[in-house]
Coordinates of C-alpha atoms and ligand atoms in Angstrom, one line a residue:
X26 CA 88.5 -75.8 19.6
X27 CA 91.3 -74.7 22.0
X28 CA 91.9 -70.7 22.9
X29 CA 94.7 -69.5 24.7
X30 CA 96.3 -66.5 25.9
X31 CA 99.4 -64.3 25.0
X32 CA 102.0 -66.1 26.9
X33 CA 100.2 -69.8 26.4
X34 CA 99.4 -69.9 30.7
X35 CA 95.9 -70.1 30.5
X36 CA 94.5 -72.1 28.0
X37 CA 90.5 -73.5 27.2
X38 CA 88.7 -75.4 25.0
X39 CA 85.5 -75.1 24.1
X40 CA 82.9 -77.6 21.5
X41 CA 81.0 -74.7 19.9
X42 CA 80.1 -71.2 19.4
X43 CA 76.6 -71.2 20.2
X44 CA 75.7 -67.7 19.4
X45 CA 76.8 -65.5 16.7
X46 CA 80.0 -63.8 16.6
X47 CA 79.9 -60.0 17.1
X48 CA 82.2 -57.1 17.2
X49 CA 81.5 -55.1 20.2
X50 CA 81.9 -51.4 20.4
X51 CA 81.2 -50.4 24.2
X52 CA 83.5 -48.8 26.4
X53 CA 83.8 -50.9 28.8
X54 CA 85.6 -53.8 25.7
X55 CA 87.4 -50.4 24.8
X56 CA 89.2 -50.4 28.2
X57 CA 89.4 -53.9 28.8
X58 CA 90.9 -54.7 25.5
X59 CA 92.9 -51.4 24.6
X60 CA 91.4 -52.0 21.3
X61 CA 88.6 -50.0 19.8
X62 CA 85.8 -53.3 19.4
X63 CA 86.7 -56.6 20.6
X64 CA 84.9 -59.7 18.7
X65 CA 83.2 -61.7 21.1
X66 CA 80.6 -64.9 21.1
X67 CA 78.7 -67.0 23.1
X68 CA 79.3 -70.9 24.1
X69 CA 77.2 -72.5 26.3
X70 CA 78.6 -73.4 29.8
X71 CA 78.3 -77.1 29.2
X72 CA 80.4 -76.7 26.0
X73 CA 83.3 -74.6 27.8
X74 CA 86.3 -75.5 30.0
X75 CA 89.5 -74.1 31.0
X76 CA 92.1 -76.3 30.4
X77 CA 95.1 -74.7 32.4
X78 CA 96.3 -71.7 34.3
X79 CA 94.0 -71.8 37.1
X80 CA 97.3 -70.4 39.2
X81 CA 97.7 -67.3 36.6
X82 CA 93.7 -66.9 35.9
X83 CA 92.4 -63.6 37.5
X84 CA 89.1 -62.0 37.0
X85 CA 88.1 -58.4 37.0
X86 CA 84.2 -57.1 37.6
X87 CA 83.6 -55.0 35.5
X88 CA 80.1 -54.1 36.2
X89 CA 78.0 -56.1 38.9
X90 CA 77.5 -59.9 38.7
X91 CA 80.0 -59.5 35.3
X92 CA 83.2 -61.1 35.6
X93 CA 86.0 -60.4 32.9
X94 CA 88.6 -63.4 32.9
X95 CA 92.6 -62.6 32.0
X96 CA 95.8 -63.5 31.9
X97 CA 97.5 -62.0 35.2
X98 CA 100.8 -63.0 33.2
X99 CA 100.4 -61.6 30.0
X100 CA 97.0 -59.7 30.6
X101 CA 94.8 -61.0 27.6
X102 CA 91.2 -60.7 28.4
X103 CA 89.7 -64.6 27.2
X104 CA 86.1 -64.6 28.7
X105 CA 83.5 -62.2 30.7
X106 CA 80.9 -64.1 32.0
X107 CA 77.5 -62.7 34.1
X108 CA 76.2 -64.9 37.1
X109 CA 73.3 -67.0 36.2
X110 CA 73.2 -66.9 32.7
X111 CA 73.8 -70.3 31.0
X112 CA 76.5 -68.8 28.2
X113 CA 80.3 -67.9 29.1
X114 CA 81.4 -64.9 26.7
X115 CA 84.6 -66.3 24.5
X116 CA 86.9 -63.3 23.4
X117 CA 86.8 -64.8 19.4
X118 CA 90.8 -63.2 18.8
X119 CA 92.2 -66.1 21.7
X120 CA 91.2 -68.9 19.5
X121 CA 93.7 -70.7 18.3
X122 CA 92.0 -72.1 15.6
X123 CA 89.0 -70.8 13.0
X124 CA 85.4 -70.8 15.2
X125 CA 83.7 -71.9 11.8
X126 CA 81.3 -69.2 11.7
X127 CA 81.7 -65.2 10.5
X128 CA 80.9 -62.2 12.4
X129 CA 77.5 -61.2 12.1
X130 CA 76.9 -57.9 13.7
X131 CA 78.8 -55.3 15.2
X132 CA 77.3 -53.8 18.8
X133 CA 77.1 -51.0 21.0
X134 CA 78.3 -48.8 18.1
X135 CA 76.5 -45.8 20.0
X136 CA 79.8 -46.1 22.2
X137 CA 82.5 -45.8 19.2
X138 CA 85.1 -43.5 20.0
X139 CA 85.3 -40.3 17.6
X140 CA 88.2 -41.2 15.9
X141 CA 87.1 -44.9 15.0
X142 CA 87.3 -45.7 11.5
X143 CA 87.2 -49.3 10.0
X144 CA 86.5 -48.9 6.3
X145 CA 88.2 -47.6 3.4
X146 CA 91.8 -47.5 4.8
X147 CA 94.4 -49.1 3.0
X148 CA 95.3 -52.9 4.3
X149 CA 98.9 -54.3 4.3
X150 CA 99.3 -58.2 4.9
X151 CA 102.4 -56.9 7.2
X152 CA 103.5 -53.6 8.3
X153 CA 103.3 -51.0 5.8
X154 CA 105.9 -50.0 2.9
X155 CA 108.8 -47.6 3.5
X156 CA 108.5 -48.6 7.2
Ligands
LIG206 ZN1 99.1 -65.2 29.6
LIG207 ZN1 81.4 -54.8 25.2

């Protein structure tokens, strides 16, 4: 499966999603995404490689040993990653293509923001009528 940024510069592919797909609610995805959860899941290292933009990748850490990979073009966020453990963290939305597998849990909800609410709001396939 191939994943890519906003403006196509850095692109990866990976063989799997090895661990199930989650949408995760703490502050520190708040900030990095701008977004209120950002769906995330783990591939194994050996199943993960960046295909291009190794001139444009940067990486910001965020907490010690945890490195958050983006775009310093177009400033997605496409993978965090923490030393020594044998998974990479895929942001899910930069796939290009479907991962196969649903989300199955949504985490660090103890970190929503006040305002958050996903359910039970109306849903337009495109931007709203009368806009
Ligand atoms: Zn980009
Ligand atoms: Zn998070």
């Amino acid at each position: 499966m191939q994943g890519s940024c906003l403006c196509g510069a850095v692109r990866y592919e990976i063989d799997s999603i090895d661990k199930p797909i989650g949408h995760c609610h703490c502050r520190t995805c708040q900030k990095a995404h701008a977004a209120a959860f950002a769906t995330t899941a783990g591939v194994m290292r050996d199943h993960f490689r960046w295909v291009s933009g190794d001139d444009v990748r940067t990486a910001f850490e965020s907490s010690p040993g945890k490195q958050r990979h983006f775009c310093s073009k177009c400033g997605s966020h496409l993978v965090a990653e923490r030393e020594g453990q044998p998974h990479v963290i895929v942001r899910v939305a930069t796939l290009d293509e479907d991962p196969g597998s649903r989300p199955a849990q949504h985490i660090w909800t103890s970190e929503d923001r006040e305002w958050l609410q996903y359910d039970h709001l109306p849903a337009y396939e495109g931007w709203p009528p009368g806009r």
